[in-house]
């Protein structure tokens, strides 16, 4: 049972924090006393944040350890010494709850049941942080030492969200071998106080990280043990770190053995006596990972080289800044269900065309009422949306749009892209989405990281970094934010923004793969680069070629009016895990196997400068396909020229789910849009279509397309 209350993303000022974010903040330490929670404090300080208090949860008096899914409870004897060494007040609370909700998500997906779970141990953290915030109302952040545990991260971030706090998780997704070495190099003096993993015995209790590093690396090689103990192999107590004003000296300890067997000894060190002693002043420093991984430096360098190349071709012309956009006649919102998928297209308010007589908040609300009504026709709710695209007439409206949008979602909201486009007069918001009918909650998995880290940008607002459903991974549009600050590079740099956006996509995909237990390769089926300046096209294309990939896939480059935070590029990607149900040739049984997509590409040129170009990525095993069709010129009276295109699409038309139609400011687009749709889909009927005005449409080989169709099919889901 969840606590009732206001929607999760509508509390305090949080809806605007995608745009407003404090550069530095006062924060409290969520303290276990272990190496991770203490080393994260060093990174918090290095990023300019100010520690003002510490908070810790533990078992009731007389109980030394608790079997908790969420908290490290061993070492509580010494937690007072850690806080005193930091010279901050310590607030403690006894854990009274248990792991009621043990799934990958915490709280409901619907806005009206997104609160905490009654009786869960997570609510002890909520009560503790609530009391600390009451005493320190200027606290804005919470330091969390999570490295790999999604279970811990999801629950801490849920509590932070409800209290208007930001999780500071600078160790998140770091390479554990590198991280352990950095801790030692930074002067972290932490000892093992519990062992519970293969190859670890009571003889290792009390050993320092430096002493244990060779052993931990060896156990990782032999058995896959986590070097930093993320699998519960061991726990630590920090005796000294750069932020400590004094260090801890253990006076008396006792070894307590829970179980002793040939596989893995479970034992811990009871702290019976300790004291603080003076220490020399130390510099607060930690090794900060480079902004770009080695794989993405070539992307940045390719863009820079292109920008510096005097032989770079001339800039393609665009309709940027034009006020004479020719828009198609009104297209009504439509929907389609195929297999487990439902597409809803072209959702916009129906009465805002004349003078914007309603507020933007009312306009967004009506859009969601239309969307909800459409979904209800298929017994679906907005919480079952996998991905949603928002097209707005001005980025000045973003905060207002987001504030209303947030009220409709709970936990694990959809993936999302938001761009500013030249909508028809009177229309300020247009939505389109794809929803998924899951048989169990596990069929739809979300990655919604909301803490600041070095990993990838936090999604503070009501959207997830990615949603996995039916072996598809919908990744939110990524702009080139510096993750630890949530700011764009300064001065502005197309090269760095593009490299970062590409790196963010890769890291999100890798985290999802790890979170789901692996076993899949992941293949990009569609990439869309949103740009705001046509002069950047040639450089972005060079950067795209530098992105490492084992296969080709459809790609579009679209120049639009605006992007969030005045970014110059946004990258949106659809990935397929590669796993498909395949009939085994030996026993005839269906099994889940890793497969590889087929890529097809063709360009046809006709008289009068007319041209067609298409790219297809398809998994023949489950009908997962993405198609882009680029059009130059009018084909209204030249249906015979479409035969080869239609023939190439035969295998995907029956499973077509939805279309986005990107069009430029020219009246040539509309007859092509309508006639092409009728000619291509024939008796199947045109899928739900959402028109998206662009200032320039480009493929890898040409920059002046009149329009482009982007088609997605409905995959077969077991």
CSV table of N, CA and C in Angstrom, one decimal, residues 42 56 72 122 159 212 268 281 321 351 359 399 432 447 465 477 493 499 519 540 556 640 659 675 690 695 701:
chain,number,residue,atom,x,y,z
A,42,UNK,N,34.1,13.4,-0.3
A,42,UNK,CA,35.3,14.1,-0.9
A,42,UNK,C,34.9,14.7,-2.2
A,56,UNK,N,22.0,8.7,9.8
A,56,UNK,CA,22.3,7.3,9.8
A,56,UNK,C,21.2,6.5,10.3
A,72,UNK,N,23.5,-0.5,5.2
A,72,UNK,CA,24.6,-1.2,5.9
A,72,UNK,C,24.5,-0.9,7.4
A,122,UNK,N,12.2,1.9,3.6
A,122,UNK,CA,12.5,3.1,2.9
A,122,UNK,C,11.9,4.3,3.7
A,159,UNK,N,12.9,9.1,-2.0
A,159,UNK,CA,12.7,9.9,-0.7
A,159,UNK,C,13.2,11.4,-1.0
A,212,UNK,N,44.2,-5.0,0.9
A,212,UNK,CA,43.3,-5.9,0.3
A,212,UNK,C,43.2,-5.8,-1.2
A,268,UNK,N,32.0,-10.6,11.2
A,268,UNK,CA,32.2,-9.1,11.3
A,268,UNK,C,33.0,-8.8,12.5
A,281,UNK,N,46.7,18.4,8.6
A,281,UNK,CA,45.7,18.9,7.7
A,281,UNK,C,46.0,18.3,6.3
A,321,UNK,N,14.0,31.0,-39.2
A,321,UNK,CA,13.5,32.4,-39.0
A,321,UNK,C,12.4,32.8,-39.9
A,351,UNK,N,-9.2,23.8,-29.3
A,351,UNK,CA,-9.8,25.1,-29.4
A,351,UNK,C,-8.8,26.2,-29.1
A,359,UNK,N,-5.0,29.4,-21.4
A,359,UNK,CA,-3.6,29.4,-20.9
A,359,UNK,C,-2.8,28.2,-21.4
A,399,UNK,N,8.9,25.4,-18.9
A,399,UNK,CA,8.6,25.2,-17.4
A,399,UNK,C,7.1,25.1,-17.2
A,432,UNK,N,2.8,13.1,-29.2
A,432,UNK,CA,2.6,11.7,-29.7
A,432,UNK,C,3.3,10.7,-28.8
A,447,UNK,N,14.8,3.1,-16.5
A,447,UNK,CA,16.0,3.7,-15.9
A,447,UNK,C,15.8,5.2,-15.7
A,465,UNK,N,15.5,8.2,-18.2
A,465,UNK,CA,16.5,8.2,-19.2
A,465,UNK,C,16.2,7.2,-20.3
A,477,UNK,N,15.7,11.9,-25.4
A,477,UNK,CA,16.6,12.8,-26.1
A,477,UNK,C,17.7,13.3,-25.2
A,493,UNK,N,30.1,24.7,-27.3
A,493,UNK,CA,31.0,23.9,-28.1
A,493,UNK,C,30.1,22.8,-28.8
A,499,UNK,N,29.7,15.0,-28.6
A,499,UNK,CA,30.4,13.9,-28.0
A,499,UNK,C,29.7,13.5,-26.7
A,519,UNK,N,23.1,-10.2,-21.1
A,519,UNK,CA,22.7,-11.3,-22.0
A,519,UNK,C,22.2,-10.8,-23.3
A,540,UNK,N,28.2,17.7,-37.7
A,540,UNK,CA,27.5,16.7,-37.0
A,540,UNK,C,27.6,15.4,-37.7
A,556,UNK,N,18.6,10.4,-39.2
A,556,UNK,CA,18.1,11.7,-39.8
A,556,UNK,C,18.7,12.8,-39.0
A,640,UNK,N,4.0,5.5,-60.3
A,640,UNK,CA,4.8,4.4,-60.8
A,640,UNK,C,6.2,4.5,-60.3
A,659,UNK,N,3.8,6.8,-37.5
A,659,UNK,CA,4.7,7.6,-38.4
A,659,UNK,C,4.8,9.0,-37.8
A,675,UNK,N,-0.4,11.9,-50.8
A,675,UNK,CA,-0.4,10.9,-51.8
A,675,UNK,C,0.6,9.7,-51.5
A,690,UNK,N,2.0,11.9,-37.1
A,690,UNK,CA,2.2,13.2,-36.4
A,690,UNK,C,3.1,14.1,-37.3
A,695,UNK,N,13.0,23.0,-40.1
A,695,UNK,CA,13.6,24.1,-41.0
A,695,UNK,C,14.6,23.5,-42.0
A,701,UNK,N,23.4,11.6,-46.8
A,701,UNK,CA,24.0,12.0,-48.2
A,701,UNK,C,23.4,13.2,-48.8
